[in-house]
XYZ file of C-alpha atoms in Angstrom:
676
model
C 0.000 0.000 0.000
C 1.344 3.431 -0.984
C 1.229 6.438 1.344
C 1.820 10.131 0.822
C 2.848 12.289 3.760
C 2.508 16.065 3.567
C 4.394 18.532 5.777
C 3.830 22.278 6.038
C 6.957 24.075 7.233
C 8.147 20.865 8.824
C 4.853 20.025 10.582
C 2.811 17.000 9.358
C -0.601 17.967 7.950
C -1.625 14.877 5.880
C -0.925 11.148 5.934
C -2.834 9.813 2.924
C -3.186 6.156 1.934
C -3.256 5.969 -1.862
C -5.564 3.692 -3.831
C -4.442 2.578 -7.293
C -7.866 3.075 -8.853
C -8.014 6.760 -7.949
C -6.375 9.984 -9.046
C -5.550 12.488 -6.314
C -5.598 16.243 -6.966
C -3.599 18.663 -4.788
C -4.149 22.422 -4.804
C -5.930 25.409 -3.262
C -9.338 24.300 -4.531
C -11.659 23.388 -1.652
C -12.784 20.081 -3.161
C -9.216 18.889 -3.871
C -8.123 15.578 -2.407
C -5.149 17.361 -0.814
C -6.197 20.913 0.077
C -3.189 23.275 0.283
C -3.224 26.704 1.874
C -3.258 29.657 -0.559
C 0.487 30.234 -0.388
C 2.304 32.113 -3.136
C 2.950 29.933 -6.193
C 0.284 27.288 -5.406
C -2.502 26.939 -8.006
C -6.102 25.899 -7.423
C -5.314 22.537 -9.010
C -1.536 22.241 -8.850
C -0.625 18.583 -9.466
C -2.124 15.113 -9.524
C -0.901 11.753 -8.214
C -2.022 8.640 -10.123
C -1.074 5.003 -10.679
C -0.109 3.946 -14.212
C 2.167 1.332 -15.823
C 2.825 -0.331 -12.473
C 4.104 2.806 -10.708
C 2.863 5.951 -8.991
C 3.361 9.178 -10.919
C 3.177 12.918 -10.253
C 2.054 15.267 -13.023
C 1.683 19.064 -12.786
C -1.759 20.147 -14.022
C -1.334 23.852 -13.268
C -0.552 25.998 -16.273
C 1.959 28.113 -14.388
C 2.883 25.835 -11.463
C 5.845 23.519 -10.981
C 7.095 20.916 -8.490
C 10.645 20.763 -7.081
C 12.054 17.236 -7.369
C 15.731 16.379 -6.767
C 16.504 20.094 -6.635
C 14.973 20.828 -10.060
C 11.620 22.192 -11.215
C 9.856 19.438 -13.141
C 6.447 18.824 -14.700
C 6.165 15.024 -14.434
C 8.096 12.213 -12.721
C 7.702 8.696 -11.310
C 7.706 8.076 -7.544
C 9.902 5.503 -5.811
C 9.864 4.471 -2.185
C 11.342 7.341 -0.158
C 10.909 9.917 -2.954
C 10.597 13.515 -1.804
C 9.292 16.537 -3.678
C 8.143 19.988 -2.661
C 5.982 22.996 -3.441
C 7.345 25.547 -0.967
C 6.394 25.693 1.836
C 4.939 22.150 1.462
C 7.066 18.982 1.408
C 5.826 15.555 0.287
C 7.209 12.109 1.243
C 6.171 8.998 -0.726
C 6.300 5.601 1.009
C 5.493 2.239 -0.571
C 4.728 -0.612 1.838
C 5.988 -3.350 -0.479
C 9.210 -1.474 -1.225
C 9.545 -0.528 2.426
C 9.445 -4.146 3.524
C 12.350 -5.114 1.264
C 14.603 -2.248 2.388
C 16.642 -1.905 5.610
C 14.667 -0.285 8.399
C 15.520 3.345 8.964
C 14.168 6.029 11.221
C 10.625 6.787 10.107
C 10.922 10.343 11.189
C 13.864 10.926 8.831
C 13.107 9.144 5.534
C 15.245 11.630 3.685
C 18.516 10.476 5.332
C 20.280 8.009 3.021
C 21.846 4.848 4.380
C 25.632 5.102 4.659
C 27.981 2.161 4.482
C 29.518 1.490 7.853
C 26.782 3.296 9.783
C 25.619 1.843 13.066
C 22.420 2.253 15.051
C 22.685 2.750 18.804
C 19.849 3.012 21.259
C 19.724 6.099 23.422
C 18.693 6.483 27.019
C 15.080 7.135 26.083
C 14.851 3.961 24.047
C 14.775 5.792 20.725
C 17.095 4.858 17.909
C 19.557 7.469 16.724
C 21.235 7.012 13.368
C 24.992 7.519 13.327
C 26.565 8.442 10.003
C 30.285 7.863 9.596
C 32.204 10.932 8.434
C 29.541 13.514 9.401
C 28.964 15.241 12.722
C 25.468 16.265 13.866
C 25.003 19.994 13.476
C 22.502 22.399 14.987
C 21.504 25.609 13.160
C 21.791 28.930 14.983
C 20.904 32.509 14.081
C 23.113 35.220 15.535
C 21.675 38.751 15.551
C 24.298 41.527 15.703
C 24.187 45.306 15.985
C 25.779 47.864 13.674
C 29.156 47.388 15.471
C 28.937 43.628 14.775
C 28.409 42.941 18.475
C 26.277 39.875 19.251
C 22.870 40.894 20.579
C 21.084 37.541 20.526
C 21.876 33.904 19.687
C 18.873 31.756 18.695
C 19.040 27.975 18.463
C 16.849 26.516 15.689
C 16.153 23.016 16.961
C 12.351 22.597 16.563
C 11.042 21.328 13.227
C 12.600 21.671 9.784
C 11.637 25.255 8.908
C 11.883 28.593 10.700
C 10.229 31.892 9.728
C 11.819 35.283 10.404
C 9.926 38.583 10.584
C 8.625 41.252 12.932
C 5.534 39.251 13.922
C 5.776 37.912 17.476
C 4.761 34.444 16.273
C 7.893 34.081 14.100
C 10.672 31.753 15.207
C 13.200 34.528 14.498
C 11.734 37.878 15.530
C 13.319 40.978 13.978
C 12.283 43.970 16.059
C 11.993 46.552 13.302
C 8.670 47.977 12.097
C 10.078 48.318 8.560
C 10.543 44.557 8.299
C 7.639 42.481 6.940
C 5.581 40.384 9.315
C 6.927 37.302 7.532
C 10.254 38.298 5.918
C 12.086 35.078 5.031
C 12.172 31.387 5.890
C 15.050 28.956 6.534
C 14.372 25.301 5.754
C 16.236 22.086 6.290
C 16.671 20.188 2.996
C 18.144 16.826 3.998
C 21.633 17.539 5.315
C 21.638 21.025 3.800
C 19.770 24.262 4.506
C 18.061 26.726 2.152
C 16.580 30.216 2.529
C 13.672 31.792 0.634
C 12.102 35.251 0.746
C 8.401 35.235 1.682
C 7.391 38.043 -0.674
C 8.639 40.756 1.680
C 8.402 44.441 0.820
C 12.080 45.319 1.253
C 13.590 41.998 0.142
C 16.222 39.852 1.842
C 19.962 39.847 1.055
C 22.263 36.832 1.474
C 25.904 37.937 1.548
C 24.757 41.167 -0.138
C 22.822 39.419 -2.933
C 18.986 39.475 -3.064
C 17.396 36.043 -2.696
C 14.439 34.752 -4.682
C 10.852 34.551 -3.455
C 10.093 31.544 -5.679
C 13.219 29.378 -5.644
C 15.081 28.393 -2.425
C 18.728 29.533 -2.173
C 21.327 27.302 -0.443
C 22.763 28.768 2.769
C 25.859 27.629 4.647
C 27.463 28.305 7.993
C 28.838 31.825 8.326
C 26.572 33.361 5.653
C 25.319 36.874 6.408
C 21.613 37.730 6.110
C 20.607 41.380 5.948
C 17.190 43.032 5.941
C 17.529 46.810 5.627
C 19.868 47.680 8.570
C 19.277 44.415 10.443
C 22.130 41.900 10.237
C 21.989 38.215 11.101
C 24.422 35.332 10.687
C 23.516 31.715 9.991
C 25.751 29.228 11.794
C 26.005 25.462 12.121
C 27.396 24.296 15.469
C 28.545 20.806 16.385
C 26.026 19.952 19.124
C 28.167 17.022 20.393
C 31.527 18.793 20.288
C 31.831 19.222 24.048
C 30.968 15.603 24.853
C 33.372 14.304 22.200
C 36.094 16.648 23.463
C 35.770 15.382 27.023
C 36.463 11.831 25.793
C 39.987 12.872 24.762
C 42.427 12.522 27.656
C 44.979 15.284 26.937
C 46.919 17.159 29.601
C 46.606 20.957 29.574
C 49.542 22.596 27.752
C 52.316 24.381 29.590
C 51.583 28.113 29.154
C 55.323 28.840 29.121
C 55.945 26.576 26.130
C 54.727 27.922 22.745
C 52.626 25.440 20.878
C 51.695 25.551 17.185
C 48.739 23.841 15.521
C 51.063 21.341 13.870
C 51.923 19.690 17.237
C 48.313 19.412 18.369
C 46.393 16.145 18.171
C 44.393 15.799 14.957
C 41.044 16.144 16.718
C 42.078 19.533 18.171
C 43.342 21.134 14.981
C 41.292 23.804 13.214
C 37.898 22.430 12.236
C 36.361 23.207 8.819
C 34.001 26.144 8.650
C 30.999 23.831 8.452
C 31.849 22.184 11.833
C 32.135 25.214 14.145
C 32.114 24.700 17.887
C 28.821 25.334 19.663
C 27.806 28.528 21.363
C 27.545 27.674 25.059
C 27.963 30.913 26.928
C 28.396 30.661 30.680
C 29.668 27.069 30.765
C 32.724 25.998 32.782
C 36.163 26.292 31.106
C 37.172 23.273 29.110
C 40.026 21.083 30.439
C 41.959 21.729 27.240
C 41.639 24.503 24.697
C 44.101 24.552 21.793
C 45.446 27.674 20.202
C 43.171 28.165 17.216
C 42.817 30.830 14.617
C 39.852 33.087 15.011
C 36.759 32.031 13.050
C 35.375 34.127 10.242
C 32.996 36.987 10.924
C 29.638 35.652 11.941
C 30.785 32.417 13.645
C 29.967 31.673 17.252
C 32.438 32.369 20.121
C 34.509 29.503 21.507
C 33.180 27.441 24.448
C 34.153 28.639 27.863
C 33.677 32.337 27.443
C 34.816 35.131 25.135
C 37.854 34.888 22.897
C 41.137 36.477 24.054
C 41.976 39.837 22.624
C 43.544 39.469 19.201
C 47.037 40.910 18.722
C 46.771 42.959 15.556
C 49.707 43.467 13.208
C 51.098 47.006 13.417
C 50.588 48.892 10.152
C 53.872 50.810 9.660
C 52.769 52.305 6.348
C 49.583 53.749 7.829
C 51.403 55.184 10.885
C 54.511 56.328 9.027
C 53.791 60.092 9.434
C 53.381 59.707 13.199
C 56.592 57.650 13.454
C 58.584 60.267 11.547
C 57.184 63.109 13.660
C 58.080 61.251 16.840
C 61.577 60.481 15.572
C 62.155 64.083 14.556
C 60.993 65.383 17.909
C 63.191 62.902 19.786
C 66.255 63.775 17.697
C 65.630 67.462 18.162
C 65.196 67.146 21.917
C 68.273 64.952 22.192
C 70.278 67.460 20.224
C 69.114 70.720 21.712
C 68.928 69.604 25.339
C 72.172 67.603 25.570
C 73.955 70.208 27.670
C 74.140 73.069 25.165
C 72.277 76.363 25.363
C 70.814 78.488 22.678
C 73.920 80.647 22.365
C 76.585 79.578 19.873
C 79.929 79.148 21.696
C 82.805 81.140 20.322
C 85.124 79.410 17.928
C 87.914 77.450 19.478
C 91.109 79.397 18.908
C 93.111 76.214 18.725
C 90.859 74.623 16.134
C 92.218 74.124 12.678
C 90.659 76.351 10.095
C 91.311 74.747 6.728
C 90.941 76.439 3.373
C 87.323 76.397 2.192
C 86.001 75.094 5.533
C 82.706 76.448 7.018
C 84.709 78.063 9.867
C 86.901 79.880 7.359
C 83.801 81.247 5.560
C 82.293 82.296 8.900
C 85.498 83.968 10.127
C 85.781 85.954 6.912
C 82.468 87.648 7.651
C 82.290 91.022 9.272
C 81.424 91.011 12.974
C 77.932 92.337 12.349
C 77.395 89.609 9.720
C 78.607 86.949 12.142
C 76.165 88.252 14.753
C 73.358 88.137 12.171
C 74.215 84.515 11.288
C 74.235 83.549 14.970
C 70.863 85.252 15.509
C 69.296 83.586 12.507
C 70.699 80.229 13.622
C 69.122 80.820 17.013
C 65.800 81.869 15.425
C 65.818 78.827 13.135
C 66.220 76.497 16.143
C 63.516 78.292 18.125
C 61.079 78.232 15.180
C 61.789 74.525 14.665
C 61.101 73.785 18.350
C 57.849 75.753 18.120
C 56.770 73.594 15.177
C 56.990 76.475 12.709
C 58.968 74.423 10.215
C 58.419 76.560 7.122
C 59.606 79.721 8.925
C 62.620 77.789 10.229
C 63.349 76.663 6.669
C 63.217 80.295 5.503
C 65.833 81.289 8.108
C 68.025 78.345 7.097
C 67.930 79.449 3.457
C 69.093 82.937 4.471
C 71.971 81.442 6.511
C 73.032 79.182 3.643
C 73.232 82.160 1.314
C 76.053 83.443 3.506
C 77.542 80.271 5.046
C 76.428 77.158 3.106
C 77.446 74.654 5.798
C 77.251 76.490 9.089
C 77.333 74.216 12.159
C 74.542 71.551 11.935
C 72.330 73.707 9.774
C 72.015 70.944 7.149
C 70.672 68.511 9.755
C 68.119 71.078 10.907
C 67.228 71.677 7.253
C 66.700 67.948 6.684
C 64.528 67.613 9.785
C 62.497 70.682 8.819
C 61.864 69.352 5.324
C 60.757 66.006 6.701
C 58.487 67.726 9.191
C 57.007 69.874 6.406
C 56.494 66.758 4.302
C 54.779 65.008 7.226
C 52.548 68.027 7.812
C 51.591 68.013 4.145
C 50.841 64.283 4.298
C 48.728 64.784 7.395
C 46.899 67.647 5.741
C 46.187 65.537 2.675
C 45.077 62.615 4.817
C 42.750 64.889 6.758
C 41.360 66.226 3.485
C 40.806 62.655 2.259
C 39.064 61.680 5.500
C 36.994 64.849 5.398
C 36.060 64.152 1.773
C 35.083 60.600 2.714
C 32.871 61.865 5.506
C 31.300 64.477 3.240
C 30.782 61.875 0.493
C 29.205 59.453 2.956
C 26.896 62.200 4.222
C 25.907 63.093 0.653
C 25.218 59.442 -0.232
C 23.190 58.869 2.925
C 21.226 62.086 2.457
C 20.484 61.384 -1.210
C 19.614 57.752 -0.419
C 17.162 58.942 2.230
C 15.517 61.242 -0.311
C 15.314 58.439 -2.880
C 13.912 56.052 -0.271
C 10.949 58.396 0.131
C 10.286 58.231 -3.620
C 10.073 54.436 -3.765
C 6.508 53.454 -4.682
C 4.802 50.531 -6.459
C 5.253 52.210 -9.865
C 8.941 53.189 -9.597
C 11.454 51.796 -12.117
C 15.191 51.150 -11.904
C 15.748 54.069 -14.289
C 13.784 56.376 -11.952
C 15.927 55.276 -9.011
C 19.179 55.740 -10.940
C 18.056 59.203 -11.980
C 17.346 60.024 -8.346
C 20.728 58.630 -7.255
C 22.673 60.198 -10.154
C 24.173 63.039 -8.013
C 25.991 60.459 -5.821
C 26.440 57.432 -8.098
C 29.803 58.802 -9.249
C 31.174 58.606 -5.703
C 30.518 54.908 -5.049
C 28.002 53.006 -7.198
C 28.611 49.888 -5.047
C 27.761 51.613 -1.757
C 25.697 49.258 0.474
C 22.886 51.800 0.811
C 22.690 52.260 -2.978
C 22.713 48.498 -3.535
C 19.998 48.137 -0.900
C 17.759 50.655 -2.681
C 18.386 48.972 -6.028
C 17.473 45.609 -4.555
C 14.216 47.052 -3.207
C 13.278 48.586 -6.556
C 14.231 45.444 -8.492
C 12.041 43.410 -6.153
C 9.152 45.848 -6.664
C 9.654 45.695 -10.441
C 9.712 41.898 -10.408
C 6.469 41.820 -8.438
C 4.907 44.391 -10.768
C 5.969 42.450 -13.864
C 4.562 39.247 -12.394
C 1.268 40.999 -11.666
C 1.209 42.478 -15.178
C 1.754 39.014 -16.641
C -1.046 37.611 -14.498
C -3.277 40.504 -15.495
C -2.524 39.916 -19.196
C -3.403 36.241 -18.898
C -6.577 37.144 -17.025
C -7.632 39.679 -19.654
C -6.936 37.136 -22.409
C -9.234 34.627 -20.711
C -11.923 37.280 -20.221
C -11.703 38.095 -23.956
C -12.152 34.418 -24.849
C -15.350 34.233 -22.811
C -16.644 37.410 -24.447
C -16.009 35.855 -27.882
C -18.028 32.762 -26.905
C -20.917 34.940 -25.732
C -20.872 37.089 -28.896
C -20.993 33.931 -31.033
C -24.005 32.668 -29.061
C -25.800 35.969 -29.585
C -25.294 35.758 -33.361
C -26.813 32.291 -33.432
C -29.704 33.561 -31.298
C -30.417 36.374 -33.728
C -30.354 33.962 -36.682
C -33.604 32.425 -35.431
C -32.222 29.004 -34.521
C -33.333 28.580 -30.940
C -31.863 25.131 -30.403
C -28.471 26.157 -31.777
C -28.623 29.305 -29.658
C -29.317 27.247 -26.524
C -26.301 25.022 -27.295
C -24.067 28.080 -27.819
C -25.205 29.675 -24.553
C -24.614 26.401 -22.711
C -20.981 26.446 -23.888
C -20.619 29.871 -22.279
C -22.068 28.581 -19.016
C -19.884 25.456 -18.953
C -16.658 27.409 -19.602
C -14.155 27.701 -16.710
C -12.936 31.082 -17.957
C -13.211 34.086 -15.599
C -16.487 36.019 -15.931
C -16.198 39.561 -14.545
C -18.911 40.807 -16.964
C -21.574 38.284 -15.949
C -21.845 36.565 -19.350
C -22.617 33.198 -17.768
C -25.620 34.466 -15.813
C -26.828 36.380 -18.880
C -26.519 33.209 -20.965
C -28.650 31.378 -18.418
C -31.320 34.066 -18.670
C -31.220 33.949 -22.482
C -31.696 30.161 -22.458
C -34.720 30.559 -20.181
C -36.142 33.219 -22.497
C -35.624 31.019 -25.585
C -37.281 28.060 -23.898
C -40.219 30.223 -22.854
C -40.591 31.450 -26.428
C -40.379 27.890 -27.718
C -43.036 26.698 -25.286
C -45.314 29.568 -26.278
C -44.956 28.900 -30.013
C -45.336 25.177 -29.502
C -48.571 25.707 -27.614
C -49.870 28.018 -30.360
C -49.029 25.510 -33.091
C -50.697 22.691 -31.155
C -53.819 24.827 -30.806
C -53.797 25.490 -34.561
C -53.377 21.777 -35.237
C -56.412 21.009 -33.104
C -58.504 23.529 -35.025
C -57.385 22.040 -38.373
C -58.261 18.591 -37.141
C -61.708 19.664 -35.996
C -62.307 21.087 -39.482
C -61.121 17.798 -41.066
C -57.987 19.522 -42.453
C -55.556 16.761 -41.543
C -52.825 18.182 -43.738
C -52.926 21.535 -41.902
C -52.962 19.755 -38.520
C -49.949 17.598 -39.412
C -47.947 20.550 -40.743
C -48.668 22.614 -37.604
C -47.586 19.733 -35.359
C -44.416 19.268 -37.368
C -43.514 22.920 -36.843
C -44.149 22.479 -33.141
C -41.876 19.420 -33.033
C -39.117 21.305 -34.876
C -39.499 24.036 -32.279
C -39.379 21.647 -29.301
C -37.997 18.181 -30.142
C -38.132 17.192 -26.466
C -41.959 17.390 -26.285
C -43.118 13.730 -25.900
C -46.760 14.340 -27.049
C -46.033 15.678 -30.534
C -44.666 12.518 -32.253
C -47.703 10.453 -31.188
C -50.226 13.012 -32.457
C -48.371 13.469 -35.761
C -48.319 9.708 -36.296
C -52.029 9.375 -35.507
C -53.042 12.188 -37.876
C -50.723 10.839 -40.583
C -52.293 7.352 -40.443
C -55.766 8.824 -40.655
C -54.769 11.040 -43.602
C -53.144 8.078 -45.372
C -56.426 6.100 -45.197
C -58.376 8.979 -46.730
C -55.829 9.448 -49.514
C -55.731 5.723 -50.221
C -59.504 5.735 -50.768
C -59.329 8.676 -53.180
C -56.360 7.158 -55.032
C -58.179 3.835 -55.516
C -61.155 5.720 -56.891
C -58.844 7.366 -59.399
C -57.391 3.991 -60.410
C -60.918 2.633 -60.889
C -61.896 5.552 -63.139
C -58.669 5.035 -65.059
C -59.566 1.375 -65.644
C -62.938 2.446 -67.067
C -61.170 4.828 -69.388
C -62.526 7.864 -67.617
C -59.194 9.662 -67.179
C -60.173 13.220 -67.973
C -63.814 13.020 -66.800
C -66.703 15.116 -67.954
C -69.118 17.773 -66.805
C -71.331 15.360 -64.975
C -68.669 13.028 -63.630
C -65.102 13.600 -62.394
C -62.338 11.533 -63.927
C -59.136 9.924 -62.601
C -57.117 13.139 -62.963
C -59.557 14.998 -60.738
C -59.137 12.370 -58.051
C -55.347 12.625 -58.187
C -55.363 16.440 -58.126
C -57.506 16.242 -54.999
C -54.814 14.063 -53.375
C -52.123 16.697 -54.141
C -54.350 19.243 -52.483
C -55.189 17.257 -49.345
C -52.059 15.158 -48.680
C -48.756 16.264 -47.154
C -45.926 16.623 -49.697
C -44.003 13.643 -48.301
C -47.124 11.470 -48.146
C -47.183 8.094 -49.898
C -50.247 8.796 -52.073
C -49.111 12.334 -52.777
C -46.118 10.873 -54.608
C -48.259 8.265 -56.453
C -50.789 10.867 -57.559
C -47.950 13.121 -58.725
C -46.532 10.297 -60.873
C -49.919 9.567 -62.434
C -50.603 13.179 -63.299
C -47.167 13.566 -64.792
C -47.741 10.424 -66.834
C -50.852 11.920 -68.419
C -49.209 15.323 -68.911
C -51.437 17.008 -66.381
C -48.477 18.737 -64.660
């Protein structure tokens, strides 16, 4: 015996035993065998399940609907034991008793898990059987909700059922507390050992890693993926629910904190796990007996067991901090030089010092005393200006000194330090201008995006949005806020195009019904009541939409035609009775024939016509025999006192119906004698 199980968002709603002599219809229609809720993408009659050629089959009967089978959208396929297919948010499991009996027993609650070679079944403490699959660790899905600083605000464990809905409604599994979010924004579903996400027709759309997801086709989602709805950010994570218990089974001594330990010397089970087997989030639990040195997980993964992660030692960016380093070095050199026991006054030249030809001392000594005093003063001013941070003014004084004494004392060193300080100041100024420009650009983008957000309406197009954003698109066309607005408008356009397509199909069907009704009216006007009734009945039996009330009007027209037919039939029957009373059988028969043509369903008319016809035939037979008798006596033409055979036959043509037996005989006789 075959069975079909139906689940809605992971919860069983049907368990149907299938009979081979029946066809089962599934859809939104109330009289369907499997009634589905009016979710998006489900037709009134969506698909049928039937038995043919020794197997159960599924065939889509909806014109625009499809069924997801083995990850693909298909129109028809054959069911095997354990087959699964879906019409989101519904999932269908097919079980065949005969096939089930010949296969190894598996957990009934998880028919979608395939048998794995080497797998063992162990019985738990509650007596239930838990399937163990070699090479795969059981994972539990989590949703981590973070704030704008990427700080964890809430960690939700998704462990009930196989589907979870997110939205601002309080009944959602994942509640997003933002009035801009739809009541039902998106849904995460378990698909075997994988997970998928689908948008539930939300207003603002849902982004997965910055890319909008579909509202009709599920999108695969893996651990660490980022989900964003407007300014709300969530991370999907898969945690190893048995990691802690498996870790405690390993008897490893805690490492010596004084001995550095790399990942290559750790036991295999403690080395970095793949991204799809992250450790579970268990805040507040006791520290683990052993915790290896591991690299930090990617953004969006759960914290390590035993509390928060240690502070990460970041690599110092020398390039970024180069201006600050140079400034600090210059200041230190200057302080070391100027405060190493000397004062601001230049000591007099040493008399015993050698003054070589072309040396700086020789050039200084050749100056006049007032020039020497001026050089000393400028040297002093240059040092003071440098210490005050007025590097350009110090550089100006140095240039004046070098015009007189090119290499006076350590003036070149002060010149070098001043130039570096000026360069650093210029770099800082440029960096500040860049940062200021970034801030101004960000403010412009945010302001323009806010203005464009107000203009988003059901009739907006992508071109309208780009025109609105044109003043800031040149700055950063890939800005998250711009991409968010584009995603919203594209979603609105997709919905509008889908509605336009539906509206076009609807109008086409309405036009077809109008054409049927117009054709019926033409037949009605042609004076063929029976044909008109048949044409109007086609209008009534049509399943096309009828916003103009053509079906009800057709029903009224049929009633009017039948009333007219009954009235004419009654009149013709009354005329026939009068003809009969006056012994005009021909007139009576002809009137009844008209009545029968008007109403073929009247049971009384054929009997009366037959009765009058028999009576008329007897009368005509008598007259015809009289004519034959006169013919035998040679009295064909007759005379004044006695009528001949021709007179008898002419009387038959007058009294008999044209298709009567003796009418034809009399006609032949008269034609024979040239009387016609």
